[in-house]
PDB file of C-alpha atoms in Angstrom:
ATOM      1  CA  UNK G 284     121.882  89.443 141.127  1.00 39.00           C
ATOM      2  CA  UNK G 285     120.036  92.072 139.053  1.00 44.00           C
ATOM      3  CA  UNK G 286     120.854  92.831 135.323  1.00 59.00           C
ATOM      4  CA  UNK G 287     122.370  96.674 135.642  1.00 70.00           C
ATOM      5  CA  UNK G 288     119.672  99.358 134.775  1.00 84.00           C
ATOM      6  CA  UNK G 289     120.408 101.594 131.635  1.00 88.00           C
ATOM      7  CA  UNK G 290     118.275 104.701 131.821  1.00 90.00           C
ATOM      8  CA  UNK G 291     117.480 106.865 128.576  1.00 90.00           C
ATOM      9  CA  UNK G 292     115.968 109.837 128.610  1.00 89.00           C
ATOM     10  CA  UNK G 293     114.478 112.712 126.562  1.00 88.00           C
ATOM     11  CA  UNK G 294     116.290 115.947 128.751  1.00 85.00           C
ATOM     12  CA  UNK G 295     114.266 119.195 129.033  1.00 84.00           C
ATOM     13  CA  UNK G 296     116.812 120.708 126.044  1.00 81.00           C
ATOM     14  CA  UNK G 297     115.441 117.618 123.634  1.00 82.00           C
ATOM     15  CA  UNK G 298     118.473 115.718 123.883  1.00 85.00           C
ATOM     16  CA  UNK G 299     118.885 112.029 124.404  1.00 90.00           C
ATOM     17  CA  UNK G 300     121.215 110.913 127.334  1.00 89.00           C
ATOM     18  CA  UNK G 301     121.561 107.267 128.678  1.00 91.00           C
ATOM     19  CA  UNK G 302     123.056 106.816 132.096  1.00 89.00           C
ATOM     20  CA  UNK G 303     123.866 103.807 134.119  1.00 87.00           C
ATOM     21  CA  UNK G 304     126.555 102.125 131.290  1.00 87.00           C
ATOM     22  CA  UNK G 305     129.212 100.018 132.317  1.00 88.00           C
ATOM     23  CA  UNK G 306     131.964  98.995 129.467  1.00 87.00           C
ATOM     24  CA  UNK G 307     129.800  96.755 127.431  1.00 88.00           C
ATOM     25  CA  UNK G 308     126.995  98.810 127.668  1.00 88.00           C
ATOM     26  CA  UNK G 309     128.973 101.733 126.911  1.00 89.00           C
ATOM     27  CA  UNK G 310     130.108 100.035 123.571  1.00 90.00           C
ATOM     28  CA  UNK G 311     126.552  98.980 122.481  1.00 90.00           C
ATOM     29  CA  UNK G 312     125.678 102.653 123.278  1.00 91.00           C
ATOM     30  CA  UNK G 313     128.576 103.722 120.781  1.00 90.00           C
ATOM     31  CA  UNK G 314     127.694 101.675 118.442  1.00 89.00           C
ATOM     32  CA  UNK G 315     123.919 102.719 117.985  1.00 88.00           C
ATOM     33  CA  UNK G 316     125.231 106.187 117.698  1.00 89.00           C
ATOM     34  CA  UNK G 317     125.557 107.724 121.155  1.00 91.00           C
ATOM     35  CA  UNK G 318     128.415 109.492 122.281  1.00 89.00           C
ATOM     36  CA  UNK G 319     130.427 109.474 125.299  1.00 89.00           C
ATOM     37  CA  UNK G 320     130.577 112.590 127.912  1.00 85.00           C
ATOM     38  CA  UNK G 321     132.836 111.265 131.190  1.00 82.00           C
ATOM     39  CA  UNK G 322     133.148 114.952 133.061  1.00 77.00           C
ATOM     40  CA  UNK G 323     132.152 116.094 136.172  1.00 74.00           C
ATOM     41  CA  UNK G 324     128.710 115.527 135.878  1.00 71.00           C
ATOM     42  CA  UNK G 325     130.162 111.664 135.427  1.00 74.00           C
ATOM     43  CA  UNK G 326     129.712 109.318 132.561  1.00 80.00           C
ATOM     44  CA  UNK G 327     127.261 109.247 130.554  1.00 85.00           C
ATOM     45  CA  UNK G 328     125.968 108.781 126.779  1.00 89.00           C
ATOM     46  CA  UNK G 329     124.302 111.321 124.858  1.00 88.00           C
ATOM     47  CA  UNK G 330     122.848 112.026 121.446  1.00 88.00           C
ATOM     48  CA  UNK G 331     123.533 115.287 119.053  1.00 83.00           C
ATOM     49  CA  UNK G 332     121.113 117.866 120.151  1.00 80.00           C
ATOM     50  CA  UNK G 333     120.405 118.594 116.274  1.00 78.00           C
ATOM     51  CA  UNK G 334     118.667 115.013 116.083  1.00 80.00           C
ATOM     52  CA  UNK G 335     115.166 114.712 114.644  1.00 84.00           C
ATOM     53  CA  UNK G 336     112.780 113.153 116.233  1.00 83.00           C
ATOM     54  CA  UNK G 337     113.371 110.077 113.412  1.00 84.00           C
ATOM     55  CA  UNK G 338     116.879 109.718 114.161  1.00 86.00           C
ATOM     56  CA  UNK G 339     116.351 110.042 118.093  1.00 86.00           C
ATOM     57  CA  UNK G 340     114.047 107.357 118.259  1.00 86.00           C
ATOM     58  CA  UNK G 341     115.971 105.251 115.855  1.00 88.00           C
ATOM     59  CA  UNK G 342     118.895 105.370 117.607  1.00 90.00           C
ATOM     60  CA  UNK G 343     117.560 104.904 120.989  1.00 89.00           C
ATOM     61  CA  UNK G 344     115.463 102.338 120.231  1.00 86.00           C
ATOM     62  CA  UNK G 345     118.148 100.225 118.668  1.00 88.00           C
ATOM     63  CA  UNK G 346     120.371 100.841 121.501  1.00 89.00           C
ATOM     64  CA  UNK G 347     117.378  99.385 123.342  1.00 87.00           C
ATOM     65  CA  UNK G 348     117.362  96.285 121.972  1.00 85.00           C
ATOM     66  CA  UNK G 349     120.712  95.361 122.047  1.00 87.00           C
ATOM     67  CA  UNK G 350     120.951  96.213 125.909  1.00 88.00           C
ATOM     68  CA  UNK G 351     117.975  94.178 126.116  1.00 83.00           C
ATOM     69  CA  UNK G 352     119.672  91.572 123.938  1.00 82.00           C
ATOM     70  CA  UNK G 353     122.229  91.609 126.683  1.00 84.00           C
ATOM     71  CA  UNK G 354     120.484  91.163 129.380  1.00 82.00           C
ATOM     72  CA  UNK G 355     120.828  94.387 130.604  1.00 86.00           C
ATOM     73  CA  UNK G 356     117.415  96.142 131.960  1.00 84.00           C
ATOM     74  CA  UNK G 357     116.354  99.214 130.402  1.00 86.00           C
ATOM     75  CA  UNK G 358     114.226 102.076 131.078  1.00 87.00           C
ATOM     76  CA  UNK G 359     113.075 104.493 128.241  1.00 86.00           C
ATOM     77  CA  UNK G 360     111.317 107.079 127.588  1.00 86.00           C
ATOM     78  CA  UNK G 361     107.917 105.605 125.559  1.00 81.00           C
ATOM     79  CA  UNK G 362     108.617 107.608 122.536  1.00 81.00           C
ATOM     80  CA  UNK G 363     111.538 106.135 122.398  1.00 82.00           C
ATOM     81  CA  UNK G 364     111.199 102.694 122.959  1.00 73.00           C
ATOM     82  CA  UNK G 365     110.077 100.687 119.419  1.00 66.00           C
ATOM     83  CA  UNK G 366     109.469  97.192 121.493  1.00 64.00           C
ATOM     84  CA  UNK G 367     108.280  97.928 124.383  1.00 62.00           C
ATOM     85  CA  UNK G 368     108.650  94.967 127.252  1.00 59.00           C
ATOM     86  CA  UNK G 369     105.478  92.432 128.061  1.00 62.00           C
ATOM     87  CA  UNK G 370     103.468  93.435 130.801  1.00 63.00           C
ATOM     88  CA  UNK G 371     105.077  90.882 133.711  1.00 67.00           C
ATOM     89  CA  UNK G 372     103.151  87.619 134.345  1.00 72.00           C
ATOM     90  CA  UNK G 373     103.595  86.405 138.008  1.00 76.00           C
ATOM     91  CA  UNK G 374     106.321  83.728 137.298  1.00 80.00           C
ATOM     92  CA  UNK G 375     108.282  85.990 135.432  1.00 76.00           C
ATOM     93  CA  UNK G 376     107.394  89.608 137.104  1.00 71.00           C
ATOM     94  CA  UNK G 377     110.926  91.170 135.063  1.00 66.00           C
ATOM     95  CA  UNK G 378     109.894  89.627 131.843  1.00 69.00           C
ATOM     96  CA  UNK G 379     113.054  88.177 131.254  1.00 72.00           C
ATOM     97  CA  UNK G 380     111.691  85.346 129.662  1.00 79.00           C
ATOM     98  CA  UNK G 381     110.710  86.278 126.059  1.00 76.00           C
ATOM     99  CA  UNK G 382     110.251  83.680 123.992  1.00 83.00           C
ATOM    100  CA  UNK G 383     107.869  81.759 126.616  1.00 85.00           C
ATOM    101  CA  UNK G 384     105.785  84.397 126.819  1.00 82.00           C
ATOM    102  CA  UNK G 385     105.799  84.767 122.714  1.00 83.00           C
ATOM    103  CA  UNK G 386     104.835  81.223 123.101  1.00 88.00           C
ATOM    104  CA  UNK G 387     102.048  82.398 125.571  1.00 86.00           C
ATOM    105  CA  UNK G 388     100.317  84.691 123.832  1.00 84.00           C
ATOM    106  CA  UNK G 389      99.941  81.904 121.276  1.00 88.00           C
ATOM    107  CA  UNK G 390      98.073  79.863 123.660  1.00 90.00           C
ATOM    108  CA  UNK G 391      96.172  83.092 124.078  1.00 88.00           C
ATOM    109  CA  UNK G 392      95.459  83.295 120.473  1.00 88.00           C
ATOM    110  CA  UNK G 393      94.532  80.055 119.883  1.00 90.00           C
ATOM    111  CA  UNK G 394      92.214  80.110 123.108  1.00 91.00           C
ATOM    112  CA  UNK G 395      90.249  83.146 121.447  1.00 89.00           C
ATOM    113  CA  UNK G 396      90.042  82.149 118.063  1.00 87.00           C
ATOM    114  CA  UNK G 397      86.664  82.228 116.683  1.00 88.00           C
ATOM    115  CA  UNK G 398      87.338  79.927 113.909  1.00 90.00           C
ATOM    116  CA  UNK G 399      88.958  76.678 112.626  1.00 90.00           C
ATOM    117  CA  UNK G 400      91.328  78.866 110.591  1.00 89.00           C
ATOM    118  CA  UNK G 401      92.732  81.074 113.392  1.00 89.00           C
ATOM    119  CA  UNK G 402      93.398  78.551 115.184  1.00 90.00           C
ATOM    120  CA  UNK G 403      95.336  76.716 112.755  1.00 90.00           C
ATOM    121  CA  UNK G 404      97.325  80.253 111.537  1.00 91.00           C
ATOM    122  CA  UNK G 405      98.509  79.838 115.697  1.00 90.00           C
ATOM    123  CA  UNK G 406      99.432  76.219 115.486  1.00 92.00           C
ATOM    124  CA  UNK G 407     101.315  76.880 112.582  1.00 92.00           C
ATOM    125  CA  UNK G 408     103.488  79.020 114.440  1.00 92.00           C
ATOM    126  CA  UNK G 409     104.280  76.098 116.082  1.00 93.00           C
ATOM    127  CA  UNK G 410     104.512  73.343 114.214  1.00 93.00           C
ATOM    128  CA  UNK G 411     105.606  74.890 110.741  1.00 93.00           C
ATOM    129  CA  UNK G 412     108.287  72.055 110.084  1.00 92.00           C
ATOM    130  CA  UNK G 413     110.975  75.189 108.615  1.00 91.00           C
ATOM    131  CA  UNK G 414     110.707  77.601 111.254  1.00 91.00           C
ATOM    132  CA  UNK G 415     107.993  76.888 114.043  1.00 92.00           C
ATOM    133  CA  UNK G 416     108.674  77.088 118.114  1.00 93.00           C
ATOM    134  CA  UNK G 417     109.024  73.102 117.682  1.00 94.00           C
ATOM    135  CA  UNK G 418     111.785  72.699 115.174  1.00 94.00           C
ATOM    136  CA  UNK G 419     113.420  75.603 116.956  1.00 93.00           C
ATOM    137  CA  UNK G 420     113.553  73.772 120.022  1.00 95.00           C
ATOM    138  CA  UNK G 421     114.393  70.460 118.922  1.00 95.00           C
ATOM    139  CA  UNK G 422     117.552  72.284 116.906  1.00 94.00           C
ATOM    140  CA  UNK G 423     118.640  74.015 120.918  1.00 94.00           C
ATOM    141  CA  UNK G 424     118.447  71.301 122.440  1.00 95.00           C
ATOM    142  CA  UNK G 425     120.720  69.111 119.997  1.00 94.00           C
ATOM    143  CA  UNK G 426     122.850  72.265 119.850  1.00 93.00           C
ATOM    144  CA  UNK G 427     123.082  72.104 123.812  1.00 92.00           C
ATOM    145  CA  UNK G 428     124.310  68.745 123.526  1.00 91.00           C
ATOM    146  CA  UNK G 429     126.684  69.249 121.465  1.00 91.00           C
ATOM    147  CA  UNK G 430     127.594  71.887 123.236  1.00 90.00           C
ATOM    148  CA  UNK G 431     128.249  69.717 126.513  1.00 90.00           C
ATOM    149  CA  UNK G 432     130.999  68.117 124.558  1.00 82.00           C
ATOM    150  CA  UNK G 433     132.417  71.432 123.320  1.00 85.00           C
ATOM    151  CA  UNK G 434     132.924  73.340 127.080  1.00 83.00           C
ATOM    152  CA  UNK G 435     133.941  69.749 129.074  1.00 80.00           C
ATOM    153  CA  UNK G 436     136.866  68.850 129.351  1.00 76.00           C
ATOM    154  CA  UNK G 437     136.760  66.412 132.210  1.00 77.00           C
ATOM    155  CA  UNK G 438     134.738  64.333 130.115  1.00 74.00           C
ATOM    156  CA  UNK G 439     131.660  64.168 132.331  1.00 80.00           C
ATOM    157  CA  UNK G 440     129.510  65.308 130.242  1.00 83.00           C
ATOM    158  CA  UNK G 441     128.236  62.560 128.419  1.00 87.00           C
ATOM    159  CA  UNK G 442     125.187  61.672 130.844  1.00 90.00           C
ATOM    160  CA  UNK G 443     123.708  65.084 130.130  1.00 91.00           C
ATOM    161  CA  UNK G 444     124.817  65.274 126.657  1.00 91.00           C
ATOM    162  CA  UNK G 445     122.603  62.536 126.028  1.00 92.00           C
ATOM    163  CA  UNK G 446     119.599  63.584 127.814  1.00 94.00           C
ATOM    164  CA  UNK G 447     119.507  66.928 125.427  1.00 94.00           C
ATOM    165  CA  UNK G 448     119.971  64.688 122.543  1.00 95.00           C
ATOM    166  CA  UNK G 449     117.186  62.014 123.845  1.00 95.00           C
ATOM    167  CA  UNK G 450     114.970  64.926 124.108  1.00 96.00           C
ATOM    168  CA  UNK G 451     115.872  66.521 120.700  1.00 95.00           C
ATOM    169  CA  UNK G 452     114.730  63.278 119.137  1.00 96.00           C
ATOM    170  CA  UNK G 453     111.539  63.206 120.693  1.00 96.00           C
ATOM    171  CA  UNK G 454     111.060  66.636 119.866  1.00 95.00           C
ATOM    172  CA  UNK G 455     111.464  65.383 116.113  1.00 95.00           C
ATOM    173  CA  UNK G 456     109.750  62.220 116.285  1.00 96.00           C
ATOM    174  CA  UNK G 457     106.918  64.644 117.585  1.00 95.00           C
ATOM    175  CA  UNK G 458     107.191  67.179 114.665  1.00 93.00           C
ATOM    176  CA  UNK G 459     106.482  64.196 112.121  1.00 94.00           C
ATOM    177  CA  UNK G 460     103.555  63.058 113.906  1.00 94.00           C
ATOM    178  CA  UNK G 461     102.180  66.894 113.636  1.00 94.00           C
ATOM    179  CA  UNK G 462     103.489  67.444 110.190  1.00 90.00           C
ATOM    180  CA  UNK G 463     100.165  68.548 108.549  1.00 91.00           C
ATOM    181  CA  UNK G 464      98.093  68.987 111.934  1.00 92.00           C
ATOM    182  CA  UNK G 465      97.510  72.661 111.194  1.00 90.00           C
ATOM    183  CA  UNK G 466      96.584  71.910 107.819  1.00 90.00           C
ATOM    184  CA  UNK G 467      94.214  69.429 108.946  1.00 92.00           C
ATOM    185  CA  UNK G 468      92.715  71.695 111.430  1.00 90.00           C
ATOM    186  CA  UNK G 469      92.485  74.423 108.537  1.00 89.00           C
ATOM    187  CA  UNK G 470      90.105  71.853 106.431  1.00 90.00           C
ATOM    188  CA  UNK G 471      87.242  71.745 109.788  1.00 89.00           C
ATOM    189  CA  UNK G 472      86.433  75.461 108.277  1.00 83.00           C
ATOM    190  CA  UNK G 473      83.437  75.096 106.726  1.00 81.00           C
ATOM    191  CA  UNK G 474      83.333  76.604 103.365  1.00 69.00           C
ATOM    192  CA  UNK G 475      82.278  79.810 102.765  1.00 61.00           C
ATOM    193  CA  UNK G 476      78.604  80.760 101.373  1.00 60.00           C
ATOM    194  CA  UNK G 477      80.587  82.104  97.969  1.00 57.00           C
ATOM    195  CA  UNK G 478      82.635  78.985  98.002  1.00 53.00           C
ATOM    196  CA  UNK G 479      79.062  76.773  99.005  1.00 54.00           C
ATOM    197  CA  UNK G 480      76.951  78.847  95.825  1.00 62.00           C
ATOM    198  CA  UNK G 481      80.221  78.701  93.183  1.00 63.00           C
ATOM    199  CA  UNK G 482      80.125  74.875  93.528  1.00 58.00           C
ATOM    200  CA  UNK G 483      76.252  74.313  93.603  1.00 65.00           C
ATOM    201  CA  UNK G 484      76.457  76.191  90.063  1.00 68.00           C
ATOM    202  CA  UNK G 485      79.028  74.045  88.854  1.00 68.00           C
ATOM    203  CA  UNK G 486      76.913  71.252  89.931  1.00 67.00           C
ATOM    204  CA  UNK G 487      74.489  72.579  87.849  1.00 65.00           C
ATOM    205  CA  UNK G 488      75.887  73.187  84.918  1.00 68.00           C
ATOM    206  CA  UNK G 489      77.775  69.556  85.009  1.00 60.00           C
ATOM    207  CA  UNK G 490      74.492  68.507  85.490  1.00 62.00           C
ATOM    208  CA  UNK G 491      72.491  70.400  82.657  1.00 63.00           C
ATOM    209  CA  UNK G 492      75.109  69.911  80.105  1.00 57.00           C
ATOM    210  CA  UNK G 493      74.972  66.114  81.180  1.00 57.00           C
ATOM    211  CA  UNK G 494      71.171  66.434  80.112  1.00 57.00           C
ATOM    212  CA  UNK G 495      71.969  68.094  77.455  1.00 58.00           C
ATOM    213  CA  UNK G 496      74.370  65.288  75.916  1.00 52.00           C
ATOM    214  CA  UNK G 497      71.894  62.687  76.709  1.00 51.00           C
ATOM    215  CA  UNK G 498      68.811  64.272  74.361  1.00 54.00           C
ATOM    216  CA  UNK G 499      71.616  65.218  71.630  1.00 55.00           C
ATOM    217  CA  UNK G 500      72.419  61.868  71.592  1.00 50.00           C
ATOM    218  CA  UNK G 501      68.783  60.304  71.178  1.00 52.00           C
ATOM    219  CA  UNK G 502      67.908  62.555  68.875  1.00 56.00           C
ATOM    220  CA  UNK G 503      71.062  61.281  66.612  1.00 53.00           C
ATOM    221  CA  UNK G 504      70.338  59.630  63.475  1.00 52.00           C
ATOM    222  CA  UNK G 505      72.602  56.971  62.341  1.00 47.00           C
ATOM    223  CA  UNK G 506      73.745  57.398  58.903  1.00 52.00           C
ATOM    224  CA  UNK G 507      73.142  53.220  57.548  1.00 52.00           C
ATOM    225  CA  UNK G 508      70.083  54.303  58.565  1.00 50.00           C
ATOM    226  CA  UNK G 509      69.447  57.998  57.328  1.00 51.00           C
ATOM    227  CA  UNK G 510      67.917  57.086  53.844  1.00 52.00           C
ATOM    228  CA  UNK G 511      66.053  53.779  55.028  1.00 50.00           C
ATOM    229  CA  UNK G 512      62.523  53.773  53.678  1.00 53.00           C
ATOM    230  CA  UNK G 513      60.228  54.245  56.789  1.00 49.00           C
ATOM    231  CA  UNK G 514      58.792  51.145  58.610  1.00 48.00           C
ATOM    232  CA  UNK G 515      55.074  50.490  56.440  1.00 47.00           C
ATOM    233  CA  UNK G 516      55.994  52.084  53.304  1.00 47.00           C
ATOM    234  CA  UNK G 517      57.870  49.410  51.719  1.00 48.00           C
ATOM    235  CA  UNK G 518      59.185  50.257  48.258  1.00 47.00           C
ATOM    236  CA  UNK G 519      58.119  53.953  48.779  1.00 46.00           C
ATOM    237  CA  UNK G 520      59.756  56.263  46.745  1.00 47.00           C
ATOM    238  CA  UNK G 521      61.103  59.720  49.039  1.00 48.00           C
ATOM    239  CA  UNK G 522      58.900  62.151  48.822  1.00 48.00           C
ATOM    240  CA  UNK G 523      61.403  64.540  47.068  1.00 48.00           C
ATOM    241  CA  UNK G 524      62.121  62.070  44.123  1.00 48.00           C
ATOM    242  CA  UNK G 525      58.131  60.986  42.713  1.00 48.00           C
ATOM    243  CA  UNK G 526      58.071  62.155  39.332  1.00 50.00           C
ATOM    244  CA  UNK G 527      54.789  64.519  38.756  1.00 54.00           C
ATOM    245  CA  UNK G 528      52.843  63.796  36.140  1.00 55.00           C
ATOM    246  CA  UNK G 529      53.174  66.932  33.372  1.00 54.00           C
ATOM    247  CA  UNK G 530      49.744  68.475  31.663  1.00 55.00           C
ATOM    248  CA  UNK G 531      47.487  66.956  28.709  1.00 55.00           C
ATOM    249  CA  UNK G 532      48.956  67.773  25.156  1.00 54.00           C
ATOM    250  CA  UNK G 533      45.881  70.473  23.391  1.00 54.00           C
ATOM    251  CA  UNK G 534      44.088  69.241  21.074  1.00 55.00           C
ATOM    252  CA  UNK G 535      43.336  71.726  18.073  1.00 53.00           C
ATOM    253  CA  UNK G 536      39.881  71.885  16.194  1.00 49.00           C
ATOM    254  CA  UNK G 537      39.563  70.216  13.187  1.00 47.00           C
TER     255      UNK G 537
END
């Protein structure tokens, strides 16, 4: 059976109107900020004519969403509509199905990524061990087994309830194999020429100031050794201590 169609509309005048509501839609439609006109032009849902453009689109696009959040089908008018649907694929032609095709356009993105780290910023998405597609899973389908328990009450349940939970552990058992995947995939980017000329001038200067040590330290002198009389000149006063010999007294003329 087909999810009821909510229609909203810009009129000629500039006001808003949705048509189509049953009772829950008509309360998701009060609660964005519509209001209700049953008369004989029949029921329907309608937005002050004073509106802005802001506050139109605001309001009709959150109405919007939480039809769409409850599975009803809505058509908008485009400047209305702040998330507009997927384009259909061909197993899903009324795009009812979300999340798989968020998922899909992941695959997409990591198809067409040019580099190591775009494709790791869509496996991340994925595996991210807080809040990727794979720990979200593997939480639904333990929730679904609980949930077995919860709405049986024949008890018959228990076959089922333990193929979500068999699968939820796999799921988990999977998400520690993959717990730094995308992180590994990050580090097959080759560095960057900045990155590739900072560390070949670090290299450099490890390696200069390396040099550097080594002459300082052969051109040390020790200091037992400092004042040693140099090798042939054995008993050789330093130069800077041999007394000079002082000038010839005058004689005077007898």
């Amino acid at each position: 059976m087909p999810e009821p169609l909510i229609t909203i509309a810009i009129k000629p005048s500039g006001r808003v109107s949705a048509r189509g509501a049953d009772a829950l839609a008509a309360t998701l439609l009060r609660r964005a900020g519509f209001t209700e006109i049953n008369d004989w032009h029949g029921l329907r849902h309608r937005m002050p004519l004073a509106s802005s453009s802001d506050e139109r689109a605001a309001v009709a696009g959150y109405a919007a969403q939480m039809l769409r959040a409850a599975r009803y089908r809505v058509d908008i008018d485009p400047q209305l509509d702040p998330d507009p649907p997927q384009a259909p694929t061909p197993t899903d032609p009324l795009g009812r199905y979300a999340v798989g095709r968020a998922v899909l356009d992941l695959t997409d993105q990591l198809n067409a990524a040019a580099t190591a780290g775009q494709a790791a910023d869509a496996l991340d998405q994925i595996l991210d061990p807080a809040d990727g597609v794979l720990i979200r899973l593997q939480e639904t389908l333990e929730a679904a087994a609980e949930k077995c328990n919860d709405v049986d009450e024949d008890g018959n349940s228990f076959e089922l309830s333990d193929r979500f939970t068999a699968a939820s552990e796999q799921l988990t058992q999977i998400g520690h194999d993959l717990d730094s995947a995308a992180f590994n995939f990050r580090a097959l980017e080759p560095a960057a020429p900045t990155q590739q000329s900072e560390e070949r001038s670090r290299q450099a200067q490890v390696a200069t100031y390396g040099g550097t040590a080594v002459t300082t330290a052969a051109r040390a002198t020790s200091p037992a050794t400092r004042d040693a009389p140099a090798s042939g000149r054995q008993g050789a006063a330093p130069s800077s201590t041999v007394a000079q010999p002082g000038p010839e007294p005058t004689r005077r003329a007898r």
